[in-house]
Coordinates of C-alpha atoms and ligand atoms in Angstrom, one line a residue:
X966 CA 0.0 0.0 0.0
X967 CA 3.1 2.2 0.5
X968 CA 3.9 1.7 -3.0
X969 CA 0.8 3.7 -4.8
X970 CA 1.8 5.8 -7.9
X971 CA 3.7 9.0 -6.5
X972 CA 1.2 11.5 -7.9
X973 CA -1.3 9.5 -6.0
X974 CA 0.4 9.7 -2.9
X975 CA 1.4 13.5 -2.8
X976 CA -2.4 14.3 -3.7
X977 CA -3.6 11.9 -0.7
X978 CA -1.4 13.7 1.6
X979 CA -2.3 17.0 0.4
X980 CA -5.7 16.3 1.2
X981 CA -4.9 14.5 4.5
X982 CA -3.5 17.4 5.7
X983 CA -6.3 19.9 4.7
X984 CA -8.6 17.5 6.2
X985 CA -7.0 17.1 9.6
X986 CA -6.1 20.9 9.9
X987 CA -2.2 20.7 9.3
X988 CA -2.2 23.0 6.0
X989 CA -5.1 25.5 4.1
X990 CA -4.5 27.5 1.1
X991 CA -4.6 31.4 2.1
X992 CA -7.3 33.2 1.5
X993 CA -8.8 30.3 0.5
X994 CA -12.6 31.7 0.6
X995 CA -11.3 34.8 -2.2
X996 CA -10.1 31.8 -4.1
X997 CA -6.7 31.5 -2.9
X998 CA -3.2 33.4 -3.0
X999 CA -1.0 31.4 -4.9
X1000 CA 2.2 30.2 -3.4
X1001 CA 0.9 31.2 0.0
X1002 CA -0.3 28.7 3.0
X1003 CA -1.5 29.0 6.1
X1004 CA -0.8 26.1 9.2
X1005 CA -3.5 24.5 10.9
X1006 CA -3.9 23.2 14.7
X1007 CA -1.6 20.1 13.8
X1008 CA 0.3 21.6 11.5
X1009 CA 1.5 25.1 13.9
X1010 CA 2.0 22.0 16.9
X1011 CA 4.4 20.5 14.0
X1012 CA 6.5 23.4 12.7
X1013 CA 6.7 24.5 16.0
X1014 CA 8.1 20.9 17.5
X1015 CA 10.6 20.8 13.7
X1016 CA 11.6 25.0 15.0
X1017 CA 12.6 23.4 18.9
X1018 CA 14.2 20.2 17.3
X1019 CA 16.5 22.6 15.1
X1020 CA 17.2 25.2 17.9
X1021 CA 18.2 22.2 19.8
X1022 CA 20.4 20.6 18.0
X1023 CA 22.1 24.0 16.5
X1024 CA 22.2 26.1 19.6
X1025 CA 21.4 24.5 22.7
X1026 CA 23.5 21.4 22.0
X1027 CA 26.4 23.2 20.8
X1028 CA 28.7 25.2 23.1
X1029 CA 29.8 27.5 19.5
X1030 CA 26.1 28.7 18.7
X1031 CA 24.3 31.9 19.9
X1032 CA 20.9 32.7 18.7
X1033 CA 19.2 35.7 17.3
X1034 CA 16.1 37.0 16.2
X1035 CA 16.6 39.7 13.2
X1036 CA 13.6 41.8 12.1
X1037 CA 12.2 41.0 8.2
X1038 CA 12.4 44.5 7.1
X1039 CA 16.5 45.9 6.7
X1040 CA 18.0 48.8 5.7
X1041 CA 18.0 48.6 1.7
X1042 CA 21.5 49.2 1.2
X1043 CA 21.6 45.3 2.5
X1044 CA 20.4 43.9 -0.3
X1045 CA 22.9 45.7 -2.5
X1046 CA 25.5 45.2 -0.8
X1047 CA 24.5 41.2 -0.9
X1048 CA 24.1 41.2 -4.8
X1049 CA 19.9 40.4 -4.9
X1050 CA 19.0 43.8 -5.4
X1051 CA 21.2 43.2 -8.9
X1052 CA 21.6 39.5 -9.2
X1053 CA 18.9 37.4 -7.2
X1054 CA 16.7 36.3 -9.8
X1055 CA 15.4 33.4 -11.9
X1056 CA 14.8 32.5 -15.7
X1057 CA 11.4 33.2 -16.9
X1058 CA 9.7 31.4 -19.9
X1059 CA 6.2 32.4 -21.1
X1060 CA 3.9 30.6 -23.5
X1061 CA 2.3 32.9 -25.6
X1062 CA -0.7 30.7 -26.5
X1063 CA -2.3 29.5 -22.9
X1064 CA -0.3 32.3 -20.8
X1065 CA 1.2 29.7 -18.6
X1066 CA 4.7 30.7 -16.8
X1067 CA 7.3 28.2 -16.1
X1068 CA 11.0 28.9 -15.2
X1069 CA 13.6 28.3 -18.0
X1070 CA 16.0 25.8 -16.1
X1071 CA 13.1 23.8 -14.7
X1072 CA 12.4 23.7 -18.9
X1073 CA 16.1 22.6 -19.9
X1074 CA 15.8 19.9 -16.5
X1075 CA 13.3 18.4 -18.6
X1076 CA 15.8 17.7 -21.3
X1077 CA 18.8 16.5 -18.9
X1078 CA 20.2 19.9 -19.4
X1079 CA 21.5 21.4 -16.0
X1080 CA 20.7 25.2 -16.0
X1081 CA 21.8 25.5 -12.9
X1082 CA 23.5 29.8 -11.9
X1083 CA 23.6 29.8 -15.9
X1084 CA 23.9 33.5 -17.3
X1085 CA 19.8 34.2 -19.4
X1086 CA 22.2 34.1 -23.1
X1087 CA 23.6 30.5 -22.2
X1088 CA 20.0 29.4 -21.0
X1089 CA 18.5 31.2 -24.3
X1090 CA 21.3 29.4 -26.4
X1091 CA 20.3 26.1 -25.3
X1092 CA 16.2 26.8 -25.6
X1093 CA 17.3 28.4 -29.4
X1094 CA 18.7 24.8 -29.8
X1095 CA 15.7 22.4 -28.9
X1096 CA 13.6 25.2 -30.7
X1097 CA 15.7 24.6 -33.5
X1098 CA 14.7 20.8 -33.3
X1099 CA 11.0 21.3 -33.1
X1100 CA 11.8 19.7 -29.4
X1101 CA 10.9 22.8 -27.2
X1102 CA 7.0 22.7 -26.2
X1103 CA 4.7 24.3 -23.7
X1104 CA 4.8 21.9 -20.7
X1105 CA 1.0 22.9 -20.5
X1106 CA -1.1 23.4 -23.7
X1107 CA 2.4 21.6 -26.1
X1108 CA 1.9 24.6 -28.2
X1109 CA 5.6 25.8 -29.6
X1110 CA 4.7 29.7 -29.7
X1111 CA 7.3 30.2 -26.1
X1112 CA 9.0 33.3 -25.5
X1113 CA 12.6 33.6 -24.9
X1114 CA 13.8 33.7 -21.5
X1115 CA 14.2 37.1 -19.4
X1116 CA 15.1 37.7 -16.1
X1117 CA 12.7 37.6 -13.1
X1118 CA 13.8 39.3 -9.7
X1119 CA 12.5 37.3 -6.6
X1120 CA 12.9 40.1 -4.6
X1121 CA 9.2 41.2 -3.0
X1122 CA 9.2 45.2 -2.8
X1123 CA 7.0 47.2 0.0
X1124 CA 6.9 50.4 1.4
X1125 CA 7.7 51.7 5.1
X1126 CA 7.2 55.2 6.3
X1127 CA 5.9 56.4 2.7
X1128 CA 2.8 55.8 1.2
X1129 CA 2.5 52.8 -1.0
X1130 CA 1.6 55.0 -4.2
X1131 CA 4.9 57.3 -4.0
X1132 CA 7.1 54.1 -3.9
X1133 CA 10.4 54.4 -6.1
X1134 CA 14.0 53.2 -6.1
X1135 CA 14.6 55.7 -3.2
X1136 CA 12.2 54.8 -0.4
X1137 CA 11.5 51.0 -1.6
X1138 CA 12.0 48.7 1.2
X1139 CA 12.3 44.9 0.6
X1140 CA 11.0 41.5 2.7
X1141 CA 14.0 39.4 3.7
X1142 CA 14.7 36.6 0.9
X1143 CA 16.9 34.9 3.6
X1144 CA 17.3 35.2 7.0
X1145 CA 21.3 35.3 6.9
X1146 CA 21.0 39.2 6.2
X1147 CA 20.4 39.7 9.6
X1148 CA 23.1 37.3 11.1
X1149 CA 25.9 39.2 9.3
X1150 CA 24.2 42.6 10.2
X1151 CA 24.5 41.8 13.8
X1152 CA 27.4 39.8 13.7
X1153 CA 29.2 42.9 15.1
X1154 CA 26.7 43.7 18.0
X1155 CA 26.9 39.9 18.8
X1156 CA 30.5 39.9 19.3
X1157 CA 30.6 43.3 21.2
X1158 CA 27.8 42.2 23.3
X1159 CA 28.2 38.2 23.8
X1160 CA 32.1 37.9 23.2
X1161 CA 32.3 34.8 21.8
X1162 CA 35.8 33.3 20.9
X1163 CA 35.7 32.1 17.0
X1164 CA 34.8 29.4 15.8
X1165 CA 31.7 30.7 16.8
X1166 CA 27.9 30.6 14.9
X1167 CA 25.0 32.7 14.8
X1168 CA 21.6 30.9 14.4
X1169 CA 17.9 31.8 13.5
X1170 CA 14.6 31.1 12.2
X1171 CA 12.4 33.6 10.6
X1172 CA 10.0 34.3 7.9
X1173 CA 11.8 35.0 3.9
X1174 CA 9.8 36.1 0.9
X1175 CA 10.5 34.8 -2.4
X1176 CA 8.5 36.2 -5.6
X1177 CA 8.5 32.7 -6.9
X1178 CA 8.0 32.5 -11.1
X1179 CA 6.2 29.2 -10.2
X1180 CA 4.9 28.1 -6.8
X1181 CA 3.0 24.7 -7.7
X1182 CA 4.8 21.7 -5.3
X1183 CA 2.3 23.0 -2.4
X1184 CA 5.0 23.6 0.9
X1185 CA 7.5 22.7 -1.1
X1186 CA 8.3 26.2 -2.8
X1187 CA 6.5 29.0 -1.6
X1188 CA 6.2 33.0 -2.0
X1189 CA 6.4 33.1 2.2
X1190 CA 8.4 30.6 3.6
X1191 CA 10.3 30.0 7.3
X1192 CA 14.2 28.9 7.2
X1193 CA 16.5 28.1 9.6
X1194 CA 19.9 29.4 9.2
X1195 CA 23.4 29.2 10.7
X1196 CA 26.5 31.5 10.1
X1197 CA 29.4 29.9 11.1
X1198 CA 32.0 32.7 11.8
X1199 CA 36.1 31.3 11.6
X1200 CA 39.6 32.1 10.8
X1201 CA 40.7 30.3 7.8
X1202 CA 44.1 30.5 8.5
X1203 CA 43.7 27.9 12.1
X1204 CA 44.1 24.0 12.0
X1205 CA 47.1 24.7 10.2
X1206 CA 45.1 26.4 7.1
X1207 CA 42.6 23.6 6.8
X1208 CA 39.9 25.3 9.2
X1209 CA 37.3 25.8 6.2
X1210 CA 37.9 21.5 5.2
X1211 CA 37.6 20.9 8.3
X1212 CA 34.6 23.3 9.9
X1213 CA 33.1 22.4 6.0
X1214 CA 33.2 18.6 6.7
X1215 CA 31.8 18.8 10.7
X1216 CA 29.0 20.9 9.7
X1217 CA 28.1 18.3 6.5
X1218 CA 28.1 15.1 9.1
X1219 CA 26.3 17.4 11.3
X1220 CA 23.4 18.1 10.0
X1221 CA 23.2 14.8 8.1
X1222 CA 22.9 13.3 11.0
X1223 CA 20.4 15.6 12.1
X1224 CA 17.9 14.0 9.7
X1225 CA 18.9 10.7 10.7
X1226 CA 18.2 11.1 14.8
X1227 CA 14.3 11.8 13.3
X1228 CA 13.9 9.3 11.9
X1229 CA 15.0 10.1 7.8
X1230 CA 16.8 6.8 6.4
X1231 CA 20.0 7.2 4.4
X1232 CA 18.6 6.1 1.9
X1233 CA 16.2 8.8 1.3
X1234 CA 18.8 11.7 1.4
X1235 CA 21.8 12.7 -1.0
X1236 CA 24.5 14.9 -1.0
X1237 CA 24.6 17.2 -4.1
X1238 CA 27.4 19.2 -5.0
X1239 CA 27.0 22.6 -7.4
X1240 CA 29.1 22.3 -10.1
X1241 CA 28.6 26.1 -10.9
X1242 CA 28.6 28.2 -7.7
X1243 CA 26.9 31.4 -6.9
X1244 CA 28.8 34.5 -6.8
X1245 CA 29.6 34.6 -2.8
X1246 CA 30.0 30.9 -2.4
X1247 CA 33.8 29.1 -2.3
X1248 CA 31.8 25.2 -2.3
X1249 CA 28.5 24.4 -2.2
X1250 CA 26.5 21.1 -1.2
X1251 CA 23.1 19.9 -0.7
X1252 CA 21.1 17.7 1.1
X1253 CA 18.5 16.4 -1.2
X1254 CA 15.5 14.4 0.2
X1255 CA 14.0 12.0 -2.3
X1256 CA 10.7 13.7 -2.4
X1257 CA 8.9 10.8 -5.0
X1258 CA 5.7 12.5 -4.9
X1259 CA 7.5 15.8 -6.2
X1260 CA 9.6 13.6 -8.8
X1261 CA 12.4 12.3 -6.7
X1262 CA 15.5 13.6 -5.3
X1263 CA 15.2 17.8 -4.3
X1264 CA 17.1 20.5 -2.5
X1265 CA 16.2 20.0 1.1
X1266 CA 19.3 22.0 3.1
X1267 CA 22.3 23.8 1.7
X1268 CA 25.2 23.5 3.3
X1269 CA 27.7 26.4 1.9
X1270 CA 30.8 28.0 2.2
X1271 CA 30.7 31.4 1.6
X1272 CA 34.7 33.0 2.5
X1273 CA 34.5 36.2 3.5
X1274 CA 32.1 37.8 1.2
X1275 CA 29.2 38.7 3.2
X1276 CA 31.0 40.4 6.1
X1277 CA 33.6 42.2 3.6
X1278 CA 30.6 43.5 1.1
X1279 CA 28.6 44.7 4.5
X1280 CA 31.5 46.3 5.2
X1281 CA 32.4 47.6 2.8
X1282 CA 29.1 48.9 2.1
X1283 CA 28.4 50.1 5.5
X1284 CA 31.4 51.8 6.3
X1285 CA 31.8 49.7 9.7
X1286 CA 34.8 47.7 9.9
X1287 CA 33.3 44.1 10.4
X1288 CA 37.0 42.4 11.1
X1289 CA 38.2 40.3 14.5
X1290 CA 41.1 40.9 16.4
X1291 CA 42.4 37.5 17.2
X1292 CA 44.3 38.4 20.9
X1293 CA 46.5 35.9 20.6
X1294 CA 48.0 35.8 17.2
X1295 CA 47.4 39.8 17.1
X1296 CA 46.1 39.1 13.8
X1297 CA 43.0 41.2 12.3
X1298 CA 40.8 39.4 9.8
X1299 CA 37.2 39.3 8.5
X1300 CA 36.0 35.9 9.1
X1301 CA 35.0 33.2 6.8
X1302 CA 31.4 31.6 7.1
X1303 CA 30.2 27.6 6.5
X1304 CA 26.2 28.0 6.8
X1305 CA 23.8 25.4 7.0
X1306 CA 20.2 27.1 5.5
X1307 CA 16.8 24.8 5.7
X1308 CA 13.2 25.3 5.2
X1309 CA 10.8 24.8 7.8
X1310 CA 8.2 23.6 5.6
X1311 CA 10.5 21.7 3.4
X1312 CA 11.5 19.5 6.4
X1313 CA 7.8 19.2 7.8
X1314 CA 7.1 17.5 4.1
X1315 CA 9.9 15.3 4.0
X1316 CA 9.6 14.3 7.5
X1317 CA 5.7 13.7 6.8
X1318 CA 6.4 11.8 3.2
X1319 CA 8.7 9.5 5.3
X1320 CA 6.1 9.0 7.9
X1321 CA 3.1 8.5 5.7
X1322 CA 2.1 4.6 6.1
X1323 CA -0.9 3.0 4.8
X1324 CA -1.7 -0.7 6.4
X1325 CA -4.2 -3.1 6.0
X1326 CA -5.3 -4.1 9.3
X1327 CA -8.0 -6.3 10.7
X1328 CA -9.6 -9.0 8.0
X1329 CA -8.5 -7.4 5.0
X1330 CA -11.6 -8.5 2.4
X1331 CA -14.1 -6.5 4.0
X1332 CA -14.1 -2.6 3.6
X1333 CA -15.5 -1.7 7.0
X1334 CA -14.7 -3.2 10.4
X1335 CA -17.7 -3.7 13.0
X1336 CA -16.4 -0.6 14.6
X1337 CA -17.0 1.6 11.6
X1338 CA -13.6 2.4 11.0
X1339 CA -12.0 1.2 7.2
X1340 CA -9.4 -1.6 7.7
X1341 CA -6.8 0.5 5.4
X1342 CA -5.2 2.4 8.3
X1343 CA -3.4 5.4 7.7
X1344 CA -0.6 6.4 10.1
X1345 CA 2.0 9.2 10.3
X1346 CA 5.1 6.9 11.8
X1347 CA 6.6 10.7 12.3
X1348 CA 9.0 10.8 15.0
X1349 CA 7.5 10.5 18.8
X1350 CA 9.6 14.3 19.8
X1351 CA 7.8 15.9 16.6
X1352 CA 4.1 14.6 16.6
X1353 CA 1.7 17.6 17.4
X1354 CA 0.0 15.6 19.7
X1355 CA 1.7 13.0 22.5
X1356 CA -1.0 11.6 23.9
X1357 CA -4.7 11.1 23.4
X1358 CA -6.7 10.5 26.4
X1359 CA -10.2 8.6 25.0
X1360 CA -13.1 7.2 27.6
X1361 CA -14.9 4.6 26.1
X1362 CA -18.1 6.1 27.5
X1363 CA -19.5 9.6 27.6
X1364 CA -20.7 8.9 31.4
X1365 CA -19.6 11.4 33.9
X1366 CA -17.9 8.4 35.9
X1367 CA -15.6 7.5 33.0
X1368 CA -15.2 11.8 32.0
X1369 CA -14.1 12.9 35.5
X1370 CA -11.2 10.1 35.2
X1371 CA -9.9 11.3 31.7
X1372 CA -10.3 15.0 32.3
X1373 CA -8.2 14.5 35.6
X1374 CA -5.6 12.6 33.5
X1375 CA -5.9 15.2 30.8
X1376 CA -5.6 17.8 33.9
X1377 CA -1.9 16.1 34.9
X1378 CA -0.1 15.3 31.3
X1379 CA -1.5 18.6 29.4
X1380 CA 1.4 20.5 32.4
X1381 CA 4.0 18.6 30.6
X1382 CA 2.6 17.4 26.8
X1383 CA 0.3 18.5 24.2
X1384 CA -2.5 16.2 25.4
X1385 CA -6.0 15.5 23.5
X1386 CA -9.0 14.9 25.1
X1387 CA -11.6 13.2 23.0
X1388 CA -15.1 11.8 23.9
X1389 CA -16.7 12.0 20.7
X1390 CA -17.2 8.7 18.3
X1391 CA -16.5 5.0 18.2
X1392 CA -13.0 4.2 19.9
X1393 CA -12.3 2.6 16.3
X1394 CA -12.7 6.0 14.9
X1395 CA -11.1 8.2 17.1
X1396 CA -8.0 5.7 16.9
X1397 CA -8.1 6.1 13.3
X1398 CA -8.0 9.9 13.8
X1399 CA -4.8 9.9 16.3
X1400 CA -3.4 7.7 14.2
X1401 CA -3.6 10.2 11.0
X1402 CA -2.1 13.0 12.8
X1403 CA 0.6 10.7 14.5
X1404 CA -0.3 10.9 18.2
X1405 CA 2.2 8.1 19.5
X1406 CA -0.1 7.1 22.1
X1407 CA -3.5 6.5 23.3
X1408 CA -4.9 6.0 26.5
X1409 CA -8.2 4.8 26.6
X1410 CA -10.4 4.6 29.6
X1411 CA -13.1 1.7 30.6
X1412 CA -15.5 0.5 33.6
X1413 CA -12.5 -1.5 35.0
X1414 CA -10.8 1.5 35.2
X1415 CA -12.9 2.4 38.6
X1416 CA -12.1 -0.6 40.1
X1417 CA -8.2 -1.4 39.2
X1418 CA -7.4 2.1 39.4
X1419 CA -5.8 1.5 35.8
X1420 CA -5.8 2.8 31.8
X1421 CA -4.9 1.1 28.8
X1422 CA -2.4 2.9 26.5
X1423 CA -2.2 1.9 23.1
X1424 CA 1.1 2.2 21.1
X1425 CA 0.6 4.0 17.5
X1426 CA 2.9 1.9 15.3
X1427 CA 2.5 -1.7 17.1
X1428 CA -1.0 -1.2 18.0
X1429 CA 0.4 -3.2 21.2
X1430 CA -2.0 -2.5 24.2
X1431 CA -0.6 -2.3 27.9
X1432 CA -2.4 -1.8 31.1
X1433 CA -0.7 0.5 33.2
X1434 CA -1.5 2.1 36.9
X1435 CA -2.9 5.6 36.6
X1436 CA -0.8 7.1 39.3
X1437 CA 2.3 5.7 37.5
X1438 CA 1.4 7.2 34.2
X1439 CA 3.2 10.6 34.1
X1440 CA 6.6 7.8 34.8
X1441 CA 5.4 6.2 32.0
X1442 CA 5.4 9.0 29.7
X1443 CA 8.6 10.6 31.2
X1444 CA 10.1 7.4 29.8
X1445 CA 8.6 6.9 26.6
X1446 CA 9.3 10.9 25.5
X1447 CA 12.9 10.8 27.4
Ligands
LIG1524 N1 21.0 31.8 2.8 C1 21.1 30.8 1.8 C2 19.8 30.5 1.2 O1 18.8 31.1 1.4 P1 18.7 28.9 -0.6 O2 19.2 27.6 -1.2 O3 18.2 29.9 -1.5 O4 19.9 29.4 0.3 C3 17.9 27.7 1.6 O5 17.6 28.5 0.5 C4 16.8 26.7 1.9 O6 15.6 27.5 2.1 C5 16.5 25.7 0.8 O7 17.3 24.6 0.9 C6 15.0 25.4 1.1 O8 15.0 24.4 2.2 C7 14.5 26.7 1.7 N2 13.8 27.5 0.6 C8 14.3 28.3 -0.3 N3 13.4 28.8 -1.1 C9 12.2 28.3 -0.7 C10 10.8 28.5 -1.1 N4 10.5 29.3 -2.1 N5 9.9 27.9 -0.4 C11 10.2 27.0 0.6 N6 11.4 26.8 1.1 C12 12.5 27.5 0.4

């Protein structure tokens, strides 16, 4: 059942997780904003429980990383200084016939041709070629009539202090396209303020806007998006000149492994490496995910090395000298950066493509168990630290005698978990609902319950049942979440 036909599968879990209130189209009632989403109950518990994962493992793990929280809007001159005011854009193709958009590379990917940080003559060379050879299509309506490509900034303009209608070149203000912007901005105050010895990083998550050509892979690739990004700040010239190999190669196994304590197996992720790199980077690798439902393996984290561009063209730019003064060679320098750069939402959909199960459970020839609920049962497998909801706490009977036990249990675990208390339906159904949103565990409460002062807890991927005391259940959790 795990094996359905991949355009199957990403439209099932699409609709799985508009149906259990993970993820809705915005403005969905004025017929949508394309490329934009809004998060749910489940899906806000989610992204919030990926955020704390990250901030772990990158900050309150690691003796080296400080956090920040940078504002969206910066001073212009940032973005010039970066290159996207001139450079940070993407090859657009139109077709003339059913006014479809598509980008240019994603066209030539089609053909095996990697367009990859090509200049817009190279990539209209190549499209002149296939044109040439009656090869080069609308992906849409197949009509031939495309334009050639032109360039499409993906930087999203607004105004601040002015009104929208006077807005020009001098008092345009843009949303973040990364969150880095705001790391190398404060990299200064950080160091003045926190004192940190290099190797040191600089870590946050916050909102980036993207005027995306195309936004059709739902989460994937959005105009609005969340990353989580690290700047790691070194001197080159330390481990006897092999610091950037070496910071390079601990930052790759680190966040690899990352994926693997939740749960990803190796042999769903891929390191690529960019053959052509963009302008600030010295190497540049990727973690790809093999996203099937999206086509296969895709850009899940970069993992960059960047010199010392950034902090020279800020300060250059700014005027402010951004170098260190090492005390004890005496040395002053502007430090090189390794970052590590994810998407929140990117990682919530490959963690929930891994996760997504289907089962056949029960007598499979019939359709519909005596309980009402189907015997194909779905399950999210998503790691136990991640699911939105720990534990659901479900009396078998509405009675008040069986209620004031579960809402007193609800009372106790909802001060240390995300707890759900649900009365409603048959226990067949309501186990079918946990087990669609991932809850690890169930705890269902019966007559006996009265007398033996005891629950049942059900466990979401064995379905394995265990009576346990109710005064001992807080232990019991402690354990299974520890
Ligand atoms: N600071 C470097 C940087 O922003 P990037 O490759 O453009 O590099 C980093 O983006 C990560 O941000 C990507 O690997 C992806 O996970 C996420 N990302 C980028 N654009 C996105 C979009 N439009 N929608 C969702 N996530 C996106």
């Amino acid at each position: 059942m795990n094996n359905i036909d991949p355009k199957e599968r990403f439209e099932t879990i699409v609709s799985l997780l508009k149906r259990r209130g993970f993820v809705y189209q915005s403005s969905e009632i004025y017929g949508g904003l394309s490329g934009i989403y809004d998060y749910g109950h489940y899906g806000t518990l989610l992204l919030n429980n990926i955020k704390s994962a990250w901030t772990k493992s990158m900050a309150q793990e690691r003796e080296d990383v400080v956090l920040l929280d940078s504002a969206i809007f910066m001073h212009p001159t940032t973005w010039k200084a970066s290159g996207h005011v001139d450079g940070f854009d993407d090859p657009q193709i139109d077709c003339r016939k059913c006014k479809a958009r598509f980008r240019a590379d994603h066209v030539l990917e089609e053909f095996g041709i990697n367009a990859d940080k090509q200049s817009i003559e190279w990539i209209n060379t190549e499209l002149d070629k296939l044109r040439a050879d009656k090869k080069l299509v609308c992906p849409n309506c197949k009509s031939a009539d495309l334009t050639p490509a032109k360039r499409f900034s993906l930087m999203v303009k607004s105004n601040l202090g002015s009104p929208v209608d006077t807005l020009s070149e001098e008092n345009v203000v843009y949303l973040r396209p990364e969150t880095c912007g705001g790391i190398y901005l404060q990299y200064k105050n950080t160091v003045d303020s926190l004192h940190p010895k290099l190797p040191f990083g600089i870590a946050q998550v916050g909102k980036a806007f993207r005027n995306e050509i195309v936004a059709k892979q739902f989460v994937f690739r959005t105009r609005e998006f969340e990353q989580m990004e690290m700047q790691y700040f070194f001197n080159p010239k330390t481990d006897g000149g092999n610091a950037t190999k070496n910071i390079y190669e601990e930052w790759h196994q680190y966040r690899w492994a990352f994926y693997l304590n939740y749960g990803i197996p190796e042999s769903r992720l891929n390191w690529f490496k960019h053959e052509k790199l963009a302008h600030y980077a010295t190497d540049a690798y990727d973690i790809e995910y093999n996203y099937a439902m999206l086509g296969g393996f895709k850009e899940l984290e970069g993992v960059h090395a960047r010199g010392n561009w950034d902090l020279s063209q800020h300060s250059k730019f700014s005027g402010c000298d951004l170098s260190y003064f090492d005390e004890e060679s005496k040395e002053r320098f502007i430090p090189h950066i390794v970052e590590t750069s994810v998407g929140v939402a990117r990682t919530m959909l490959a963690f929930i493509d891994n996760a997504y199960t289907e089962e056949i459970v029960g007598d499979p020839t019939s359709l519909v168990s005596s309980d009402g609920a189907r015997d194909t049962r779905v399950v999210l497998k998503i790691d136990k630290r991640l699911a939105p909801v720990k534990i659901a706490i479900l009396p078998l009977s509405k009675k008040d005698e069986l209620t004031n036990v579960s809402k007193e249990i609800f009372k106790k675990l909802s001060k240390k978990y995300f707890v759900e208390h649900d009365i409603t339906q048959s226990i067949g159904k309501r186990y079918r609902r946990q087990d669609e949103i991932g809850t690890p565990y169930c705890v269902t409460i019966d007559f006996d319950s009265l007398e033996d002062k005891s629950v049942t807890v059900r466990d979401r991927d064995t379905m394995k049942q265990e009576r346990i005391a109710i005064d001992k259940l807080a232990e019991y959790f402690d354990l299974q979440f520890a």
